[in-house]
Every structure is written in structure tokens, then in C-alpha cells.
Amino acid sequence: MARHSLRVTVWNENLHEQHQESVKKIYPNGMHVPIADGIKRELRDVAVRTATFDEPEHGLTAGVLAETDVMTWWGHAAHERVEDAVVERVHQRVLDGMGLVVLHSGHKSKIFMRLMGTSCRLRWREMGEREVVWTVSPSHPIAAGVPQAFVIPHQEMYGEFFDIPPPDELVFISSFEGGEVFRGGCCFRRGAGRIFYFSPGHEEYPVYFQPEVQRVIANAVAWCGAAAQPNDDVSSRQDNAPHHWFLARQVK
Amino acid sequence: MARHSLRVTVWNENLHEQHQESVKKIYPNGMHVPIADGIKRELRDVAVRTATFDEPEHGLTAGVLAETDVMTWWGHAAHERVEDAVVERVHQRVLDGMGLVVLHSGHKSKIFMRLMGTSCRLRWREMGEREVVWTVSPSHPIAAGVPQAFVIPHQEMYGEFFDIPPPDELVFISSFEGGEVFRGGCCFRRGAGRIFYFSPGHEEYPVYFQPEVQRVIANAVAWCGAAAQPNDDVSSRQDNAPHHWFLARQVK
Amino acid sequence: MARHSLRVTVWNENLHEQHQESVKKIYPNGMHVPIADGIKRELRDVAVRTATFDEPEHGLTAGVLAETDVMTWWGHAAHERVEDAVVERVHQRVLDGMGLVVLHSGHKSKIFMRLMGTSCRLRWREMGEREVVWTVSPSHPIAAGVPQAFVIPHQEMYGEFFDIPPPDELVFISSFEGGEVFRGGCCFRRGAGRIFYFSPGHEEYPVYFQPEVQRVIANAVAWCGAAAQPNDDVSSRQDNAPHHWFLARQVK
Amino acid sequence: MARHSLRVTVWNENLHEQHQESVKKIYPNGMHVPIADGIKRELRDVAVRTATFDEPEHGLTAGVLAETDVMTWWGHAAHERVEDAVVERVHQRVLDGMGLVVLHSGHKSKIFMRLMGTSCRLRWREMGEREVVWTVSPSHPIAAGVPQAFVIPHQEMYGEFFDIPPPDELVFISSFEGGEVFRGGCCFRRGAGRIFYFSPGHEEYPVYFQPEVQRVIANAVAWCGAAAQPNDDVSSRQDNAPHHWFLARQVK
């Protein structure tokens, strides 16, 4: 089975970068650029495209989704304005096997809340505190090549209680200078898809240029893209089933 | 802390019982009656009310919800016709700590799919097969007093793949005469609430009169009602947090 | 079913308290006294006894174990000298349904390592740093009445990576002044028993007199003691099984 | 990083095959031969060796272990006679990152019980019943290319209650003609290693020649071998840590 390159779509709201001077200085071309660059540098055999809020259908047409194995998602100011039809389409693709890497303030995006079923609220504070990211699952593929602890010099604080379902796997926990902790690296399996939430990445700091952060995102893209493609067609997996249907398929 | 009785609302669509002769014979007063009877018999200190689809707001007004600690949910024919505002209200109450016991075909209810974030599809067959319910977590409170295996003589088959998130705790697995298996007793924690899905209960068989089934439902009601009430007000748990806010609250 | 009071055995190595002046000043009667006092104050209807390393069979005879529903365990200096026969006996009782609350340096006890199957190593530092204990599962019974964050003014630092199996439920995460994090409140289910590990409690600080810590320990004792007693005898649950043995037990 | 081929050691007790005529007929060269053949056929770039009970140190010398990335384990009659020093060595290697695939009656091996911390008992019956293996996690890499349900025509029945810790991931559930169910495909993470238990494989039936079974074992070998190698040396991950040690390692 000659598998194609992993096809990644880096989605970025890209509004702060256009409308806020302080952000424009850090990310003059939008956060999606360093995010995409990191993925390309770290992964071999990957095809990365970007898409942003302002494009028609937010750049997430049925065609783009059909050609996407893993999507990364950064949003904040325009969560409410993301079209429901697009959210519905992304949701279905995740359940059908597309990976989804949700970044930072994406925790309150429609798509993440829909997949989680909870409020996804958290505690926060903007003071540019030091964040330390700790690996609590050192053999997890998403932690490969990542130091057991690494420092992000200045970050928005995200703290518990974070209202998510208990993660299927917990990979990273962050601490902040002020004393808060946060489950900032969480794996979820939903339908045939895999989801990874990763909290670092405020728009006011150059977090997405930091090599360790890029490494985690690239690892997450690879992991989310490694879900097995179910080899049975959907109709054989679900819905009305004849009695002893599986005997007909038995190996002789 | 003098806790009041556990307040339970048994919700039942109650349409098959009115419009289908075969069902009317088995459940002349609606499935909610034996379900409520079982809960009352098994649990001490419980206040049970019932509510059905045909009532205004499906009997689930804000007032009723405010006075409900645990709700059980049976629905099937009218899933699509349950009002979104009511679903929204129930969802919020679960996240705020209300327990929810979802029964049988409730797997495709709006409220369950919303809490799970997945399609909740499954394999099914109506042949009146024998179901055996196996306890795989014998010390779980929901299995208390339940035989390690018990038989439901005739049931609709529900089989895998069941498209739910990996359960936070798996209590029962069923087998069917035709060879299928099903994760039929699953615990989920969402927000401050607990959810239990229990698959037995087709409307064409007197399943809800069976003592073991009633016992499981009563245990599940008690377990879902035992979530601790978070003692911090919501505002202290989430949203914007001053630096070192917790030091002000320190025990002297 | 008139259940007896919850029978708790507070086990304490009680060697630092006898041989180290600094510890003797804080815990003149041994740490087991404030631990036991806290349990008695917080729980109703509980019978608490204590046992220590120096007693014959470490005070954990077959008779004592047979009358113990939940045990708490504090050890450190004498881990290696705890008799294997006693460890074997405690292990078997846990699998048969006894609860076990393992405290602080008990992470390297023979009994905890045996139940976990891993090395249970961690990172540590003795500097008397401030610890903040964060609830990440606010509706868990072990968090009932516990502030969302509480401060232990001076503590030994315990940090990740903590080599345990992924906890079945994660209730608390600690942060330390130095920036480390630690999964310090972890639930495990093993056999018919429940285990809770709770990290606060260095012998050089009066941690076990602190009300929040006592509250958590009492809650943990109650939770570990709430495992359902499997109602089937062991022989019906396991080993050689006749064909269709469960049909003979079917409800008529 | 030019990674070497995945190095697999297929361990087989290989006693039934020598001493029991009925087994000798099915597996004249020992079960390890079809197991190894299946792994070689399904995986690319793999180096497979075999080892058996009768060899010195059961063929599991320190040298062999140092060159093994993943081990498969089949044992039954001689569980008690496996040397403790070898078990200790294998245990340590798993915690250090070696994968372990435990097959069928290996559930009662010293190494599996040690890693689990529980009794690992189960219900069983030898009647040559039909087993159906159901995938409950269709996108898991261990299920890749495996039908959603497949039939093993004749098998020993293994049924619940299976006394293991709650699996970190549940991939397969089996049903048997007699009505029992079994969690027969379970993932566990312990230390830096991954473990997969797979129940099919009685010595009296040619189960290990069946393509689907070989496929699952090969997938499991690949998955267990895909644990990331922690890039920090062990001393940086654990034990005594200077204050702010991680700042010295910060990216400039």
C-alpha cells in the first residue's frame, strides 16, 4: 500500500496578526507560517497547505477537507463567526479519520467544544509569565525528542480547572510562574479520528518560533495522522446486521 | 450537611407505548412506570418524578431541571423532534453536576450525541435474541448486587462498532446469541456531571420489569448522583485569575 | 444489609519520629496520630486503629487484615525491611477488595510497587518549597469540600516524571515553587480493590495537621472503602466454567 | 536518525509441542515458528529471532535482551519454572522501553502478573468453541487491516471476569459460542514500555497459522516497538533535582 505523503492543512484565524500592531510585529505573515514551517522541517514526506478565516468557507471547502489527513486549528477572536456548516464538515471528517491538532485559544472553538461535549472553559491571566512544559508520558510519540521539561519564557497563563473530558492520554502538564498548573497536552480518540490539544501559543509572544513547540506540533501531526484507516467499509461496521453475517466472510 | 433525598426525573418519550399495539401490551402505562418503580424499590431516600415527550417543554422546564439531581432518558422515534432549547438546558445541567442515565435507543438522542461528540452509531438486529450481560468491573458500585452474568431472554441486538469516546469506566459487556458483543454499560465524566449509558431495554420486550435490569438502573442513578458538589463557586474555578489569588485563601 | 462501620487501619513506619529530633518535635506521637484523628473527625461511622513497623508482623497480622476495610500506608526509611509475607498478605487483601491509601514516600514501598508493576521513581528536592495542590476533577468524591487550589507552605518537592501506570482517575496535580509539577492525587483500581496515592506529607513539616490534607485523606478512605463487594463468590467469577452455566441461574 | 530494523524475539515455552502428541501434530516445529513467520511476512524491515524455555537462561540472556526491541511471550505449563532472575531482567527491559506482546495463556506468566500487579485470573473452558474477535477501536494501529469481526473456528474459551487493571486502550473483545465475552486485546503502558495482551492461541488448535491472528500479532509488535525513546538520560528525568535545573537547559 503506497501511502501518499501526509497532507496537512494549517488553519489560522489570522485576525490578530492583521489588526493588532503588537501581534503584527511578531507574526508579520501570520502564525500559520511558522507553524507550517515547523511541520515541514520536522516531518519528512509531508504536504502542507494553509487556510485562514477570511477565505471563502474559511478555506475549508469540501475539496480541501477531502485532501486533508491532519488539520491544525488556531482561533480566538472569531470563534463565533466560524460558519456552522464548516464546523459540521470538519467534525464529520474527524469522525471519519482526519486528525485534528487544536492549539492554545482553540480550546473555545466550536469544533473543539463539539468534539469534547463540555464547556472547555479554563482559568487564564495575561502577565507574560514563564511557563514550564513537563512531559508526563516520556515514551509517547508526541514527546519524542522533546526535553523532559522545557521553558517558554513568556506566556499567557492557562490554568485548571480545564473543563474537558478526562483525556484518553495525558502527555504534557504545564506550570506557570504564578503557581498554576494546566493539562496542556491531551490526546483524545473520537470516531476514527485522533485529536491533540496543545496549550502553548499566545499571539503576543513568539511561541510558534520556538523549536520545542514546533517539535511537539510536528509530532502531534504525525501521531494524529497515524490512525489506522478502518479496512471495513462503514456499512459493514454499523447499522442493521444480518444474523451471522461474519461467518460468510470467514477465512476458509 | 443535611442532604435532601436524591431527586430523580425519569424521562420517557412514551410514543411507542401509545401508538404501537405490541408495545402497549407490555408497557400499558409507559416504560417510565417500571423504570421509576425499580428506582424507588432499590434506593432508599429517593424522590422520583416522571416526564414525557408530549408534555410542554417535554416536561423538562427550567424548574424541573433545577430540582433534578439525576435524570434517566429513554427516547427513540422522536429524537429529532426534541426541542433544541430543552437539549441545551439538559446539557448545561449535566455540566453543572446533574447525573444522566441514558437507556437503550437513547444512544442516538440529541443530548447523548452532544455530550459524546461522536456519531454514537452502532450495529443492530431485531430477532429477539438472548442477551447475556457480563460484569467486567465487579467492584464498581453500579455492579453491586448484580450477578457476574445475567440473561435477558429476548432483546434487540446492539453490536460493535459502537461509536462513542473510550468510556472512562467500562462496567458491562453484552454478548448476543448471534455472536455480537457490545459495550453496554459505560461511565463518562463530563464537566461536574456523571453519565452512564446502559443498553438493555427494547420496547418490544419486558426488559424494564426484570429485577437485574432495574437493579443496574437504580445503582447507576445512585452513582451518577454521588458526584461531589464542587465547593468553590464557579468564578473561583475558571476565567480570569489574579496573580497568587490562592494565597489569599490560605489556611492560617 | 446493615453494614458495619468502615474499619480503617492507619499504618505508619514511625521510625523518623523516634530517631530524628526534628521530626520528633513535629510528630511527638507519630504521624499516625494526626492522620487517624483527621479520619475520625471527617468521617462518620468509622473505626480506626493504628499499626506500626516495630510491632510483630508490623502490626498487620492476618487477623487485623481480615478486619480492615481500608488501610493507609506511610513508609520511607524501612521500605526494604518490611516482611515479604506481610506485603503478600496486604496485596491479596487489596485484590480481594480492601482499599489502600498510599501517602507521600510510600510511593517506593514494596506494596505500592507491587500493585503498580513499575519503578514508581520520581524527581525530588528538599528545600521546603511552597506546594499548591490543584483539583483537576472537581466533582470527584475525593475532592469534596476541598478548595480548587490549596497551599502547603513548606514541602519536599516531588516532581515528574513519576513512573506509575497511567492513573485510572487523576484528581490532583501539584505545582512547586521551583516550577515542577506532580500528579499527586491518583486513583487506581486493582482486582476488587481501590487504591489512592496522595503525595503531600513529608516528615519534616506538619503537613498531616493541615485540615485540607486531612480532608483529602478522609475522602480517599471513604472512596476506597466504597468499592462494591462482588456478590458472586469467587468460584463463580473465575476458573473452569461449564457450558451455559449462567442459564441455570437465570431469573424465571 | 538511521534507526535499525525492529529487533523481535519470539519467546515460546515449547513444551506442549514436544511432549503432547496432539500438539506436536499441529505445531511440529513449535508455535514460535508460525508466530515468527507471520511477523516476518507482515512487517517490513524486521529482524526476528526465537528463544525457548529449554535454552540456558531460557534463551533470554542479558545480551539477547539488550538487542531486543519487542518480545512476544507464550507460556503455560512451566510458568512457575521460569527463573526469577530472567523475569526480573525482562521486567526491567520493559520499563526501559522494550515492547512486550503477551499471548493467550501467558496471562498467568510471572512477567505479565508482575507488570499488571493483579492476579490475572480468568474463566475458561476447553470445548473447541467458535470465537469471534470484534474490533472496538477500529482506527487503532493494532486493528489496521483486521476485519471488524473475524472468526476463529475452534478455541479454548477465555471469559470474564479477567482480573487485570483497566486497560489503557481496549482494542478487541471476543465472544464465544457458549455466550461468554472476553477483553482479549488490551494495551498497557508501563514505564517507557508498551504491552499488548492478545488472547487467541490455544495449543490444541492451529490458531497461529490463521492470517488475521498473525496480522494482529504483527501489528502489535509494530505498535509496541513504536514507543518513543525518551531523549533525556534517566538521571535528568528522576531522582534528586537542583532548583531550577531546567533553566540551564533553556533554549536561548
mmCIF file of C-alpha atoms in Angstrom, chain D residues 73-205:
data_model
loop_
_atom_site.group_PDB
_atom_site.id
_atom_site.type_symbol
_atom_site.label_atom_id
_atom_site.label_comp_id
_atom_site.label_asym_id
_atom_site.label_seq_id
_atom_site.Cartn_x
_atom_site.Cartn_y
_atom_site.Cartn_z
ATOM 1 C CA TRP D 73 5.646 -14.368 25.101
ATOM 2 C CA TRP D 74 3.819 -17.709 25.028
ATOM 3 C CA GLY D 75 3.948 -19.846 28.165
ATOM 4 C CA HIS D 76 1.696 -22.235 30.059
ATOM 5 C CA ALA D 77 2.926 -25.444 31.644
ATOM 6 C CA ALA D 78 6.195 -24.068 33.005
ATOM 7 C CA HIS D 79 5.146 -20.650 34.307
ATOM 8 C CA GLU D 80 6.420 -21.492 37.780
ATOM 9 C CA ARG D 81 9.737 -22.784 36.499
ATOM 10 C CA VAL D 82 10.749 -19.619 34.660
ATOM 11 C CA GLU D 83 13.738 -18.260 36.586
ATOM 12 C CA ASP D 84 13.083 -15.206 38.700
ATOM 13 C CA ALA D 85 16.317 -13.577 37.542
ATOM 14 C CA VAL D 86 15.134 -13.769 33.934
ATOM 15 C CA VAL D 87 11.741 -12.360 34.845
ATOM 16 C CA GLU D 88 13.446 -9.512 36.683
ATOM 17 C CA ARG D 89 15.583 -8.793 33.625
ATOM 18 C CA VAL D 90 12.647 -8.783 31.225
ATOM 19 C CA HIS D 91 10.664 -6.570 33.607
ATOM 20 C CA GLN D 92 13.447 -4.013 33.747
ATOM 21 C CA ARG D 93 13.782 -4.010 29.968
ATOM 22 C CA VAL D 94 10.062 -3.346 29.541
ATOM 23 C CA LEU D 95 10.239 -0.397 31.953
ATOM 24 C CA ASP D 96 13.226 0.844 29.957
ATOM 25 C CA GLY D 97 11.241 0.772 26.727
ATOM 26 C CA MET D 98 11.126 -2.778 25.303
ATOM 27 C CA GLY D 99 7.723 -3.786 23.944
ATOM 28 C CA LEU D 100 6.044 -6.988 25.160
ATOM 29 C CA VAL D 101 3.275 -8.917 23.384
ATOM 30 C CA VAL D 102 1.781 -11.494 25.742
ATOM 31 C CA LEU D 103 -0.149 -14.308 24.093
ATOM 32 C CA HIS D 104 -3.004 -16.489 25.323
ATOM 33 C CA SER D 105 -2.031 -18.480 28.457
ATOM 34 C CA GLY D 106 0.816 -16.041 29.021
ATOM 35 C CA HIS D 107 -1.755 -14.182 31.139
ATOM 36 C CA LYS D 108 -0.565 -16.263 34.114
ATOM 37 C CA SER D 109 3.157 -15.839 33.404
ATOM 38 C CA LYS D 110 5.308 -14.290 36.103
ATOM 39 C CA ILE D 111 6.253 -11.405 33.857
ATOM 40 C CA PHE D 112 2.674 -10.449 32.990
ATOM 41 C CA MET D 113 1.416 -10.710 36.571
ATOM 42 C CA ARG D 114 4.356 -8.646 37.734
ATOM 43 C CA LEU D 115 3.653 -5.908 35.224
ATOM 44 C CA MET D 116 -0.072 -5.904 35.967
ATOM 45 C CA GLY D 117 0.055 -6.167 39.778
ATOM 46 C CA THR D 118 -3.123 -8.276 39.784
ATOM 47 C CA SER D 119 -3.963 -11.997 39.777
ATOM 48 C CA CYS D 120 -4.713 -12.096 36.019
ATOM 49 C CA ARG D 121 -7.167 -14.921 36.625
ATOM 50 C CA LEU D 122 -9.991 -15.567 34.201
ATOM 51 C CA ARG D 123 -12.773 -18.022 33.407
ATOM 52 C CA TRP D 124 -12.003 -20.815 30.923
ATOM 53 C CA ARG D 125 -13.424 -23.933 29.227
ATOM 54 C CA GLU D 126 -11.959 -26.358 26.712
ATOM 55 C CA MET D 127 -14.660 -27.357 24.264
ATOM 56 C CA GLY D 128 -13.318 -26.098 20.977
ATOM 57 C CA GLU D 129 -15.962 -23.400 20.709
ATOM 58 C CA ARG D 130 -16.131 -20.821 17.941
ATOM 59 C CA GLU D 131 -14.588 -17.491 18.937
ATOM 60 C CA VAL D 132 -15.462 -14.208 17.219
ATOM 61 C CA VAL D 133 -12.938 -11.385 17.670
ATOM 62 C CA TRP D 134 -14.528 -7.920 17.497
ATOM 63 C CA THR D 135 -12.647 -4.667 16.957
ATOM 64 C CA VAL D 136 -13.884 -1.955 19.320
ATOM 65 C CA SER D 137 -11.211 0.585 18.350
ATOM 66 C CA PRO D 138 -11.171 0.381 14.547
ATOM 67 C CA SER D 139 -8.630 3.168 13.988
ATOM 68 C CA HIS D 140 -6.079 1.703 16.410
ATOM 69 C CA PRO D 141 -2.871 0.698 14.592
ATOM 70 C CA ILE D 142 -3.183 -2.817 16.045
ATOM 71 C CA ALA D 143 -6.505 -3.178 14.191
ATOM 72 C CA ALA D 144 -5.110 -1.990 10.836
ATOM 73 C CA GLY D 145 -6.161 -4.351 8.088
ATOM 74 C CA VAL D 146 -8.097 -6.540 10.513
ATOM 75 C CA PRO D 147 -11.781 -7.200 9.715
ATOM 76 C CA GLN D 148 -14.231 -5.611 12.135
ATOM 77 C CA ALA D 149 -15.144 -9.178 13.167
ATOM 78 C CA PHE D 150 -13.263 -12.365 12.434
ATOM 79 C CA VAL D 151 -13.881 -15.974 13.355
ATOM 80 C CA ILE D 152 -11.529 -18.491 14.945
ATOM 81 C CA PRO D 153 -13.314 -21.784 14.262
ATOM 82 C CA HIS D 154 -12.169 -23.666 17.383
ATOM 83 C CA GLN D 155 -10.706 -22.199 20.534
ATOM 84 C CA GLU D 156 -10.410 -22.591 24.249
ATOM 85 C CA MET D 157 -12.935 -20.255 25.877
ATOM 86 C CA TYR D 158 -11.451 -17.403 27.932
ATOM 87 C CA GLY D 159 -14.145 -15.384 29.730
ATOM 88 C CA GLU D 160 -14.725 -12.566 32.194
ATOM 89 C CA PHE D 161 -14.037 -11.661 34.888
ATOM 90 C CA PHE D 162 -10.431 -11.184 33.730
ATOM 91 C CA ASP D 163 -8.555 -9.729 36.691
ATOM 92 C CA ILE D 164 -6.356 -7.105 35.028
ATOM 93 C CA PRO D 165 -6.048 -3.344 35.618
ATOM 94 C CA PRO D 166 -8.410 -1.358 33.392
ATOM 95 C CA PRO D 167 -6.571 -1.445 30.043
ATOM 96 C CA ASP D 168 -5.129 1.850 28.838
ATOM 97 C CA GLU D 169 -6.695 1.051 25.480
ATOM 98 C CA LEU D 170 -9.137 -1.747 24.648
ATOM 99 C CA VAL D 171 -8.854 -2.913 21.041
ATOM 100 C CA PHE D 172 -10.605 -6.294 20.810
ATOM 101 C CA ILE D 173 -13.438 -8.062 22.635
ATOM 102 C CA SER D 174 -14.153 -11.736 21.915
ATOM 103 C CA SER D 175 -17.398 -13.655 22.137
ATOM 104 C CA PHE D 176 -17.648 -17.437 22.411
ATOM 105 C CA GLU D 177 -20.294 -19.862 21.238
ATOM 106 C CA GLY D 178 -21.275 -20.521 24.847
ATOM 107 C CA GLY D 179 -22.130 -16.851 25.397
ATOM 108 C CA GLU D 180 -19.054 -15.625 27.268
ATOM 109 C CA VAL D 181 -17.209 -12.390 26.429
ATOM 110 C CA PHE D 182 -13.547 -11.518 26.968
ATOM 111 C CA ARG D 183 -11.396 -8.398 26.754
ATOM 112 C CA GLY D 184 -8.900 -10.207 24.552
ATOM 113 C CA GLY D 185 -6.933 -7.311 23.037
ATOM 114 C CA CYS D 186 -5.605 -4.869 25.657
ATOM 115 C CA CYS D 187 -2.897 -2.183 25.588
ATOM 116 C CA PHE D 188 -0.929 -1.159 28.669
ATOM 117 C CA ARG D 189 1.818 1.463 29.093
ATOM 118 C CA ARG D 190 4.302 0.743 31.864
ATOM 119 C CA GLY D 191 7.451 2.793 32.399
ATOM 120 C CA ALA D 192 8.830 3.580 28.953
ATOM 121 C CA GLY D 193 7.437 0.341 27.512
ATOM 122 C CA ARG D 194 4.244 -0.778 25.839
ATOM 123 C CA ILE D 195 2.485 -4.071 26.457
ATOM 124 C CA PHE D 196 -0.227 -5.772 24.418
ATOM 125 C CA TYR D 197 -2.132 -8.792 25.619
ATOM 126 C CA PHE D 198 -3.839 -10.887 22.929
ATOM 127 C CA SER D 199 -5.886 -13.891 23.989
ATOM 128 C CA PRO D 200 -6.258 -16.139 20.900
ATOM 129 C CA GLY D 201 -3.893 -19.057 20.655
ATOM 130 C CA HIS D 202 -4.630 -22.358 22.359
ATOM 131 C CA GLU D 203 -2.030 -25.032 21.639
ATOM 132 C CA GLU D 204 -4.643 -27.584 20.551
ATOM 133 C CA TYR D 205 -5.782 -25.581 17.504
#
